[in-house]
Coordinates of N, CA, C and O in Angstrom, one line a residue:
G1 N 0.8 -1.2 0.0 CA 0.0 0.0 0.0 C 0.9 1.3 0.0 O 2.1 1.2 0.0
V2 N 0.2 2.4 0.0 CA 0.8 3.7 0.0 C 1.0 4.1 1.5 O 0.1 4.1 2.3
A3 N 2.2 4.6 1.8 CA 2.5 5.1 3.1 C 1.9 6.4 3.4 O 1.7 7.2 2.5
D4 N 1.7 6.7 4.7 CA 1.3 8.0 5.2 C 2.4 9.0 5.0 O 3.6 8.6 5.1
V5 N 2.1 10.2 4.7 CA 3.1 11.3 4.5 C 2.9 12.3 5.6 O 1.8 12.7 5.9
R6 N 4.1 12.7 6.2 CA 4.1 13.7 7.2 C 5.1 14.8 6.8 O 6.2 14.5 6.4
G7 N 4.7 16.0 6.9 CA 5.6 17.1 6.5 C 5.1 18.4 6.9 O 4.1 18.6 7.7
A8 N 5.7 19.5 6.3 CA 5.3 20.8 6.7 C 5.3 21.7 5.4 O 6.2 21.5 4.5
L9 N 4.4 22.7 5.4 CA 4.3 23.6 4.3 C 4.3 25.0 4.8 O 3.5 25.3 5.8
S10 N 5.1 25.9 4.3 CA 5.1 27.3 4.7 C 5.0 28.2 3.4 O 5.8 28.0 2.5
L11 N 4.0 29.0 3.4 CA 3.8 30.0 2.3 C 3.9 31.4 2.9 O 3.3 31.7 3.9
S12 N 4.6 32.2 2.2 CA 4.7 33.6 2.6 C 4.8 34.5 1.4 O 4.9 34.0 0.2
G13 N 4.9 35.8 1.6 CA 4.9 36.7 0.5 C 3.6 37.1 0.0 O 2.6 36.9 0.6
S14 N 3.6 37.6 -1.2 CA 2.3 38.1 -1.8 C 2.1 37.3 -3.1 O 2.9 36.5 -3.5
L15 N 0.9 37.5 -3.7 CA 0.7 36.9 -5.0 C 1.7 37.3 -6.0 O 2.1 36.5 -6.9
E16 N 2.2 38.5 -5.9 CA 3.1 39.1 -6.8 C 4.5 38.5 -6.6 O 5.3 38.3 -7.5
A17 N 4.9 38.2 -5.3 CA 6.2 37.6 -5.0 C 6.1 36.5 -3.9 O 6.4 36.7 -2.8
P18 N 5.5 35.4 -4.3 CA 5.3 34.3 -3.3 C 6.6 33.6 -2.9 O 7.6 33.6 -3.7
E19 N 6.6 33.0 -1.8 CA 7.7 32.1 -1.3 C 7.1 30.9 -0.7 O 6.1 31.0 0.1
A20 N 7.7 29.7 -0.9 CA 7.2 28.5 -0.4 C 8.3 27.6 0.1 O 9.4 27.6 -0.5
D21 N 8.1 26.9 1.2 CA 9.0 25.9 1.7 C 8.2 24.7 2.0 O 7.1 24.8 2.7
V22 N 8.6 23.6 1.5 CA 8.0 22.3 1.7 C 9.0 21.3 2.2 O 10.1 21.2 1.7
E23 N 8.7 20.7 3.3 CA 9.6 19.6 3.9 C 8.8 18.4 4.1 O 7.8 18.5 4.9
I24 N 9.1 17.3 3.5 CA 8.4 16.0 3.7 C 9.4 15.3 4.7 O 10.6 15.1 4.4
L25 N 8.8 14.9 5.8 CA 9.6 14.2 6.9 C 9.5 12.7 6.8 O 10.5 12.0 7.1
E26 N 8.3 12.2 6.5 CA 8.1 10.8 6.5 C 7.2 10.5 5.3 O 6.3 11.3 5.0
P27 N 7.3 9.4 4.6 CA 8.2 8.3 4.9 C 9.6 8.5 4.3 O 10.5 7.7 4.5
V28 N 9.8 9.6 3.6 CA 11.2 10.0 3.1 C 11.4 11.4 3.4 O 10.5 12.2 3.8
H29 N 12.7 11.9 3.3 CA 13.0 13.2 3.6 C 13.3 14.0 2.3 O 14.3 13.7 1.7
V30 N 12.5 15.0 2.0 CA 12.6 15.8 0.9 C 12.4 17.3 1.3 O 11.5 17.5 2.0
R31 N 13.3 18.1 0.8 CA 13.1 19.6 1.1 C 13.1 20.4 -0.2 O 13.8 20.1 -1.1
L32 N 12.1 21.3 -0.3 CA 11.9 22.1 -1.5 C 11.7 23.6 -1.0 O 10.9 23.8 -0.1
H33 N 12.4 24.5 -1.7 CA 12.3 25.9 -1.4 C 12.2 26.6 -2.8 O 12.9 26.3 -3.7
G34 N 11.2 27.5 -2.8 CA 11.1 28.3 -4.1 C 10.5 29.6 -3.8 O 9.8 29.9 -2.8
N35 N 10.9 30.6 -4.7 CA 10.3 31.9 -4.6 C 10.1 32.4 -6.0 O 10.8 32.0 -6.9
G36 N 9.2 33.3 -6.2 CA 8.9 33.9 -7.5 C 8.9 35.4 -7.3 O 8.8 36.0 -6.2
A37 N 9.0 36.1 -8.5 CA 8.9 37.5 -8.5 C 8.1 37.9 -9.8 O 8.2 37.2 -10.8
D38 N 7.4 39.0 -9.7 CA 6.7 39.6 -10.8 C 5.8 38.5 -11.4 O 5.7 38.4 -12.7
V39 N 5.2 37.7 -10.6 CA 4.4 36.5 -11.1 C 3.3 36.9 -12.0 O 3.0 36.2 -13.0
L40 N 2.7 38.0 -11.8 CA 1.5 38.4 -12.7 C 1.9 39.0 -14.0 O 1.1 38.9 -15.0
N41 N 3.1 39.5 -14.2 CA 3.6 40.1 -15.4 C 4.6 39.3 -16.2 O 4.5 39.0 -17.4
N42 N 5.7 38.9 -15.5 CA 6.8 38.2 -16.1 C 7.4 37.2 -15.1 O 8.3 37.5 -14.4
L43 N 6.7 36.1 -15.0 CA 7.1 35.1 -13.9 C 8.6 34.8 -13.9 O 9.2 34.6 -14.9
S44 N 9.2 35.0 -12.7 CA 10.6 34.5 -12.5 C 10.6 33.7 -11.3 O 9.8 33.8 -10.4
W45 N 11.6 32.8 -11.1 CA 11.7 31.9 -10.0 C 13.1 31.6 -9.6 O 14.0 31.7 -10.4
Q46 N 13.2 31.1 -8.4 CA 14.4 30.4 -7.9 C 13.9 29.2 -7.1 O 13.0 29.4 -6.3
L47 N 14.4 28.1 -7.4 CA 13.9 26.9 -6.8 C 15.1 26.0 -6.4 O 16.1 25.8 -7.2
T48 N 15.1 25.4 -5.3 CA 16.0 24.4 -4.8 C 15.3 23.2 -4.2 O 14.3 23.4 -3.6
A49 N 15.8 22.1 -4.5 CA 15.2 20.9 -3.9 C 16.3 19.9 -3.5 O 17.3 19.9 -4.2
S50 N 16.1 19.2 -2.5 CA 17.1 18.1 -2.1 C 16.4 17.0 -1.5 O 15.3 17.1 -0.9
A51 N 17.0 15.8 -1.7 CA 16.5 14.6 -1.0 C 17.7 13.8 -0.6 O 18.7 13.7 -1.4
Q52 N 17.6 13.2 0.6 CA 18.7 12.3 1.1 C 18.1 11.0 1.4 O 17.0 10.9 2.0
E53 N 18.7 9.9 0.9 CA 18.3 8.5 1.1 C 16.8 8.3 0.8 O 16.1 7.7 1.5
F54 N 16.3 9.0 -0.3 CA 15.0 8.8 -0.8 C 14.8 7.5 -1.4 O 15.6 7.1 -2.3
S55 N 13.8 6.7 -1.0 CA 13.5 5.4 -1.6 C 12.1 5.4 -2.0 O 11.2 5.5 -1.2
P56 N 11.8 5.2 -3.3 CA 10.4 5.0 -3.7 C 9.6 4.0 -3.0 O 8.4 4.1 -2.7
S57 N 10.3 2.9 -2.5 CA 9.6 1.8 -1.9 C 9.1 2.3 -0.5 O 8.2 1.6 0.1
A58 N 9.6 3.3 0.1 CA 9.1 3.9 1.3 C 7.7 4.5 1.2 O 6.9 4.5 2.1
I59 N 7.4 4.9 -0.1 CA 6.1 5.5 -0.4 C 5.1 4.4 -0.7 O 4.0 4.4 -0.3
N60 N 5.5 3.5 -1.6 CA 4.7 2.4 -2.1 C 5.5 1.1 -2.1 O 6.5 1.1 -2.9
D61 N 5.2 0.1 -1.4 CA 6.0 -1.1 -1.3 C 6.1 -1.9 -2.6 O 6.9 -2.8 -2.8
Q62 N 5.3 -1.5 -3.6 CA 5.4 -2.1 -5.0 C 6.5 -1.4 -5.8 O 6.8 -1.9 -6.9
W63 N 7.0 -0.3 -5.4 CA 8.0 0.5 -6.2 C 9.4 -0.1 -5.8 O 9.6 -0.7 -4.8
P64 N 10.4 0.2 -6.7 CA 11.7 -0.4 -6.5 C 12.4 0.1 -5.2 O 12.2 1.3 -4.8
E65 N 13.2 -0.8 -4.6 CA 13.9 -0.4 -3.4 C 15.3 0.1 -3.9 O 16.1 -0.6 -4.4
L66 N 15.5 1.4 -3.7 CA 16.8 2.0 -4.0 C 16.9 3.2 -3.2 O 16.0 3.7 -2.5
A67 N 18.2 3.7 -3.1 CA 18.5 4.9 -2.4 C 18.8 6.0 -3.4 O 19.7 5.8 -4.2
L68 N 18.1 7.2 -3.3 CA 18.3 8.3 -4.2 C 18.7 9.5 -3.3 O 18.0 9.8 -2.4
E69 N 19.8 10.1 -3.7 CA 20.1 11.4 -3.2 C 20.2 12.4 -4.3 O 20.7 12.1 -5.4
L70 N 19.6 13.6 -4.1 CA 19.6 14.6 -5.2 C 19.6 16.0 -4.7 O 19.2 16.3 -3.6
Q71 N 20.2 16.8 -5.6 CA 20.2 18.3 -5.4 C 19.7 18.9 -6.7 O 20.3 18.5 -7.8
L72 N 18.7 19.7 -6.7 CA 18.2 20.4 -7.9 C 18.1 21.9 -7.6 O 17.7 22.3 -6.6
S73 N 18.5 22.6 -8.6 CA 18.4 24.1 -8.6 C 17.9 24.6 -9.9 O 18.3 24.0 -11.0
S74 N 17.1 25.6 -9.9 CA 16.6 26.2 -11.2 C 16.3 27.6 -10.9 O 15.8 28.0 -9.8
E75 N 16.5 28.4 -11.9 CA 16.1 29.8 -11.8 C 15.9 30.4 -13.2 O 16.4 29.8 -14.2
G76 N 15.2 31.5 -13.2 CA 14.9 32.1 -14.5 C 13.5 32.6 -14.7 O 12.8 32.8 -13.7
T77 N 13.2 32.8 -16.0 CA 11.9 33.2 -16.4 C 11.5 32.3 -17.5 O 12.3 31.5 -17.9
L78 N 10.3 32.4 -18.0 CA 9.9 31.6 -19.1 C 10.7 31.9 -20.3 O 10.9 31.1 -21.2
D79 N 11.2 33.2 -20.4 CA 12.0 33.6 -21.6 C 13.4 33.1 -21.5 O 14.0 32.9 -22.5
Q80 N 13.9 32.8 -20.3 CA 15.3 32.4 -20.1 C 15.4 31.7 -18.8 O 15.3 32.3 -17.8
Y81 N 15.7 30.4 -18.8 CA 15.8 29.6 -17.6 C 17.0 28.7 -17.6 O 17.6 28.4 -18.7
Q82 N 17.4 28.2 -16.4 CA 18.5 27.2 -16.3 C 18.2 26.3 -15.2 O 17.5 26.7 -14.3
A83 N 18.8 25.1 -15.2 CA 18.6 24.1 -14.2 C 19.8 23.3 -14.0 O 20.5 23.1 -15.0
Q84 N 20.1 22.8 -12.8 CA 21.2 21.9 -12.6 C 20.6 20.8 -11.7 O 19.9 21.0 -10.7
L85 N 21.1 19.6 -11.9 CA 20.7 18.4 -11.1 C 21.9 17.5 -10.9 O 22.6 17.2 -11.8
Q86 N 22.1 17.2 -9.6 CA 23.1 16.2 -9.3 C 22.3 15.1 -8.5 O 21.5 15.4 -7.6
A87 N 22.5 13.8 -8.9 CA 21.8 12.7 -8.3 C 22.8 11.5 -8.1 O 23.7 11.3 -9.0
H88 N 22.5 10.7 -7.1 CA 23.2 9.5 -6.9 C 22.1 8.4 -6.6 O 21.3 8.6 -5.7
V89 N 22.2 7.3 -7.3 CA 21.2 6.3 -7.2 C 21.9 5.0 -6.9 O 22.9 4.6 -7.6
D90 N 21.5 4.3 -5.8 CA 22.1 3.0 -5.4 C 20.9 2.0 -5.3 O 20.0 2.3 -4.5
G91 N 21.0 0.9 -5.9 CA 19.9 -0.1 -5.8 C 20.4 -1.5 -5.6 O 21.6 -1.8 -5.7
N92 N 19.5 -2.4 -5.3 CA 19.9 -3.8 -5.1 C 20.3 -4.5 -6.4 O 21.1 -5.4 -6.3
D93 N 19.8 -4.1 -7.5 CA 20.0 -4.8 -8.8 C 21.1 -4.2 -9.6 O 21.3 -4.6 -10.7
F94 N 21.7 -3.1 -9.2 CA 22.8 -2.5 -10.0 C 23.7 -1.7 -9.1 O 23.4 -1.4 -7.9
Q95 N 24.9 -1.5 -9.6 CA 25.9 -0.7 -8.9 C 25.5 0.8 -8.9 O 24.7 1.2 -9.7
P96 N 26.0 1.6 -8.0 CA 25.7 3.0 -7.9 C 25.9 3.8 -9.2 O 26.8 3.5 -9.9
V97 N 25.0 4.7 -9.4 CA 25.0 5.5 -10.6 C 24.9 7.0 -10.2 O 24.1 7.3 -9.3
D98 N 25.7 7.8 -10.8 CA 25.7 9.3 -10.6 C 25.3 10.0 -11.8 O 25.6 9.6 -12.9
L99 N 24.5 11.1 -11.6 CA 24.0 11.9 -12.8 C 24.3 13.3 -12.5 O 24.0 13.8 -11.4
D100 N 24.9 14.0 -13.4 CA 25.1 15.5 -13.3 C 24.5 16.1 -14.6 O 24.9 15.7 -15.7
L101 N 23.6 17.0 -14.5 CA 22.8 17.6 -15.6 C 22.8 19.1 -15.5 O 22.6 19.6 -14.4
V102 N 23.2 19.8 -16.6 CA 23.1 21.2 -16.7 C 22.3 21.5 -18.0 O 22.7 21.1 -19.1
L103 N 21.2 22.3 -17.8 CA 20.5 22.7 -19.0 C 20.0 24.1 -18.9 O 20.0 24.7 -17.8
Q104 N 19.6 24.6 -20.1 CA 19.1 26.0 -20.1 C 18.1 26.0 -21.3 O 18.1 25.2 -22.2
G105 N 17.2 27.0 -21.2 CA 16.2 27.1 -22.3 C 15.5 28.4 -22.3 O 15.8 29.3 -21.5
S106 N 14.5 28.4 -23.2 CA 13.7 29.6 -23.3 C 12.3 29.2 -23.9 O 12.1 28.0 -23.9
T107 N 11.5 30.1 -24.3 CA 10.2 29.7 -24.9 C 10.3 29.0 -26.2 O 9.4 28.4 -26.7
D108 N 11.5 29.1 -26.8 CA 11.6 28.4 -28.2 C 12.8 27.4 -28.3 O 13.0 27.0 -29.4
H109 N 13.4 27.1 -27.2 CA 14.5 26.0 -27.3 C 14.8 25.5 -25.9 O 14.6 26.2 -24.9
V110 N 15.4 24.4 -25.9 CA 16.1 23.9 -24.7 C 17.4 23.2 -25.1 O 17.5 22.6 -26.1
R111 N 18.4 23.5 -24.3 CA 19.8 23.0 -24.6 C 20.3 22.3 -23.3 O 20.3 22.8 -22.2
V112 N 20.7 21.0 -23.5 CA 21.4 20.3 -22.5 C 22.9 20.6 -22.7 O 23.5 20.1 -23.7
D113 N 23.4 21.4 -21.8 CA 24.9 21.7 -21.9 C 25.7 20.5 -21.6 O 26.7 20.2 -22.3
S114 N 25.3 19.8 -20.6 CA 26.0 18.5 -20.3 C 25.1 17.7 -19.4 O 24.3 18.2 -18.6
A115 N 25.1 16.4 -19.7 CA 24.5 15.4 -18.9 C 25.5 14.2 -18.8 O 25.8 13.7 -19.8
K116 N 26.0 14.0 -17.6 CA 27.0 12.9 -17.5 C 26.4 11.9 -16.5 O 26.0 12.2 -15.4
I117 N 26.4 10.6 -17.0 CA 26.0 9.5 -16.1 C 27.2 8.6 -15.9 O 27.9 8.2 -16.9
T118 N 27.5 8.4 -14.7 CA 28.7 7.7 -14.3 C 28.3 6.4 -13.5 O 27.5 6.5 -12.6
A119 N 28.8 5.3 -13.9 CA 28.5 4.0 -13.2 C 29.8 3.2 -13.3 O 30.4 3.0 -14.4
A120 N 30.2 2.7 -12.1 CA 31.4 1.9 -12.0 C 32.6 2.7 -12.6 O 32.8 3.8 -12.2
E121 N 33.3 2.1 -13.6 CA 34.4 2.8 -14.2 C 34.0 3.5 -15.5 O 34.9 4.1 -16.2
G122 N 32.8 3.5 -15.9 CA 32.3 4.0 -17.2 C 31.5 5.2 -17.1 O 31.1 5.6 -16.0
A123 N 31.3 5.9 -18.2 CA 30.5 7.1 -18.2 C 29.8 7.3 -19.5 O 30.3 6.8 -20.6
V124 N 28.7 8.0 -19.5 CA 27.9 8.4 -20.7 C 27.8 9.9 -20.6 O 27.4 10.4 -19.6
D125 N 28.2 10.6 -21.7 CA 28.1 12.1 -21.8 C 27.1 12.4 -22.9 O 27.2 11.9 -24.0
I126 N 26.1 13.3 -22.6 CA 25.1 13.6 -23.5 C 25.0 15.2 -23.6 O 25.1 15.8 -22.5
S127 N 24.9 15.7 -24.8 CA 24.6 17.1 -24.9 C 23.8 17.3 -26.2 O 23.7 16.4 -27.0
G128 N 23.1 18.4 -26.2 CA 22.3 18.6 -27.4 C 21.3 19.8 -27.2 O 21.3 20.4 -26.2
E129 N 20.6 20.0 -28.3 CA 19.6 21.2 -28.3 C 18.4 20.8 -29.2 O 18.6 20.2 -30.2
V130 N 17.3 21.3 -28.7 CA 16.1 21.2 -29.5 C 15.5 22.6 -29.6 O 15.4 23.4 -28.6
D131 N 15.2 23.1 -30.9 CA 14.8 24.4 -31.1 C 13.5 24.4 -31.9 O 13.4 23.6 -32.9
W132 N 12.5 25.1 -31.5 CA 11.2 25.1 -32.3 C 10.8 26.5 -32.6 O 9.6 26.7 -32.9
A133 N 11.7 27.5 -32.7 CA 11.4 28.8 -33.0 C 10.7 29.0 -34.4 O 9.7 29.6 -34.6
E134 N 11.4 28.5 -35.5 CA 10.9 28.6 -36.8 C 10.5 27.2 -37.4 O 9.5 27.1 -38.2
S135 N 11.2 26.2 -37.0 CA 10.9 24.8 -37.4 C 11.4 24.0 -36.2 O 12.1 24.5 -35.3
L136 N 11.1 22.7 -36.3 CA 11.6 21.8 -35.2 C 13.0 21.3 -35.7 O 13.1 20.6 -36.7
R137 N 14.0 21.8 -34.9 CA 15.4 21.4 -35.2 C 16.0 20.7 -34.0 O 15.7 21.2 -32.9
W138 N 16.9 19.8 -34.2 CA 17.6 19.2 -33.1 C 19.0 18.8 -33.5 O 19.3 18.6 -34.6
Q139 N 19.8 18.7 -32.5 CA 21.2 18.1 -32.6 C 21.5 17.6 -31.3 O 21.2 18.1 -30.2
A140 N 22.2 16.4 -31.3 CA 22.6 15.7 -30.0 C 23.8 14.9 -30.2 O 24.1 14.5 -31.3
Q141 N 24.6 14.8 -29.1 CA 25.8 14.0 -29.1 C 25.7 13.0 -27.9 O 25.3 13.5 -26.8
L142 N 26.1 11.8 -28.1 CA 26.2 10.8 -27.0 C 27.5 10.1 -27.1 O 27.9 9.6 -28.2
A143 N 28.3 10.2 -26.0 CA 29.6 9.6 -26.0 C 29.6 8.6 -24.8 O 29.2 8.9 -23.7
V144 N 29.9 7.3 -25.1 CA 30.0 6.2 -24.2 C 31.4 5.9 -23.9 O 32.2 5.6 -24.9
D145 N 31.8 5.8 -22.7 CA 33.2 5.5 -22.4 C 33.3 4.4 -21.3 O 32.9 4.6 -20.2
R146 N 33.7 3.2 -21.8 CA 34.0 2.1 -20.9 C 32.8 1.7 -20.0 O 32.9 1.3 -18.9
I147 N 31.6 1.7 -20.6 CA 30.4 1.2 -19.9 C 30.4 -0.3 -19.9 O 30.6 -1.0 -20.9
D148 N 30.2 -0.9 -18.7 CA 30.2 -2.3 -18.5 C 28.7 -2.7 -18.2 O 28.2 -2.4 -17.1
P149 N 28.1 -3.4 -19.1 CA 26.7 -3.8 -18.9 C 26.5 -4.7 -17.7 O 25.4 -4.8 -17.1
S150 N 27.6 -5.4 -17.2 CA 27.4 -6.3 -16.1 C 27.1 -5.6 -14.8 O 26.9 -6.3 -13.8
I151 N 27.2 -4.3 -14.7 CA 26.8 -3.6 -13.5 C 25.3 -3.8 -13.2 O 24.8 -3.6 -12.1
Y152 N 24.5 -4.2 -14.3 CA 23.1 -4.6 -14.1 C 23.1 -6.1 -14.0 O 23.6 -6.8 -14.8
E153 N 22.4 -6.5 -13.0 CA 22.3 -8.0 -12.7 C 21.9 -8.8 -13.9 O 20.9 -8.4 -14.6
G154 N 22.6 -9.8 -14.2 CA 22.2 -10.7 -15.3 C 22.8 -10.3 -16.7 O 22.7 -11.1 -17.6
M155 N 23.6 -9.2 -16.7 CA 24.1 -8.8 -18.0 C 25.6 -9.3 -18.1 O 26.2 -9.6 -17.2
V156 N 26.1 -9.4 -19.4 CA 27.4 -9.9 -19.7 C 28.4 -8.9 -19.4 O 28.2 -7.7 -19.7
A157 N 29.6 -9.2 -18.9 CA 30.7 -8.3 -18.7 C 31.3 -7.9 -20.0 O 31.5 -8.7 -20.9
A158 N 31.5 -6.6 -20.2 CA 32.1 -6.1 -21.4 C 32.5 -4.6 -21.1 O 32.2 -4.1 -20.1
R159 N 33.2 -4.0 -22.0 CA 33.6 -2.6 -22.0 C 33.1 -2.0 -23.3 O 33.6 -2.4 -24.4
I160 N 32.1 -1.1 -23.2 CA 31.6 -0.5 -24.5 C 31.9 1.0 -24.5 O 31.7 1.7 -23.5
S161 N 32.5 1.4 -25.6 CA 32.8 2.8 -25.9 C 32.4 3.2 -27.3 O 32.3 2.3 -28.2
G162 N 32.0 4.4 -27.5 CA 31.6 4.8 -28.8 C 31.0 6.2 -28.7 O 30.8 6.8 -27.7
M163 N 30.6 6.7 -29.9 CA 30.0 8.1 -30.0 C 28.9 8.0 -31.1 O 29.1 7.4 -32.1
I164 N 27.8 8.7 -30.8 CA 26.7 8.9 -31.7 C 26.4 10.4 -31.8 O 26.3 11.0 -30.8
A165 N 26.2 10.9 -33.0 CA 25.7 12.3 -33.2 C 24.5 12.2 -34.1 O 24.5 11.4 -35.0
A166 N 23.6 13.1 -33.8 CA 22.4 13.2 -34.7 C 21.9 14.6 -34.8 O 22.0 15.4 -33.8
D167 N 21.4 15.0 -35.9 CA 20.8 16.3 -36.1 C 19.7 16.1 -37.1 O 19.7 15.2 -37.9
G168 N 18.8 17.1 -37.1 CA 17.7 17.0 -38.1 C 16.8 18.2 -38.0 O 17.0 19.1 -37.1
E169 N 15.9 18.3 -38.8 CA 14.9 19.4 -38.9 C 13.6 18.9 -39.5 O 13.6 18.2 -40.5
I170 N 12.5 19.4 -39.0 CA 11.2 19.2 -39.6 C 10.7 20.6 -39.9 O 10.5 21.4 -39.1
T171 N 10.4 20.8 -41.2 CA 9.7 22.1 -41.6 C 8.4 21.7 -42.3 O 8.1 20.5 -42.5
S172 N 7.7 22.7 -42.7 CA 6.4 22.4 -43.3 C 6.6 21.8 -44.7 O 5.7 21.2 -45.2
E173 N 7.8 22.0 -45.3 CA 8.1 21.5 -46.6 C 8.8 20.1 -46.6 O 8.6 19.3 -47.5
R174 N 9.6 19.8 -45.5 CA 10.4 18.6 -45.6 C 10.8 18.2 -44.2 O 10.8 18.9 -43.2
I175 N 11.3 16.9 -44.1 CA 12.0 16.4 -43.0 C 13.4 16.2 -43.4 O 13.7 15.5 -44.4
G176 N 14.4 16.7 -42.6 CA 15.8 16.6 -43.1 C 16.7 16.2 -42.0 O 16.4 16.1 -40.9

């Protein structure tokens, strides 16, 4: 079943400049802080969130048992925003995995400056951009360095390295 949730919520400020703090204490510990400015005219925000030893199985016993630690920060406006995420995941069926993500965007594009996933001795690096200002355009790069599939239970031991790049565009006249 689903576990009971205990926490605290604090709201302050005005409709024009709200501030909120959320802290979930049980069954997991998660902290979220955010504030906004000029909400009625040109929304801007600052947001931070953190979780220590968060396990989905503490909320619902049907969900996987793993330990998740994360730090998230984001700030900006709808016209220009950025976000950063650092996470560490440790589970019974795989070795620990780390994720570092930096992205930015606006009303007409999003760019992943870097996304690095590290597991055991290997890493996956991802970057790219999607733009929809005039047409739908994308470009992405994926680099794999010494990834060993055996970090996941039941997989064969190996070392995989390589690089993939993709780009394209969809316009009203063509797909390219």
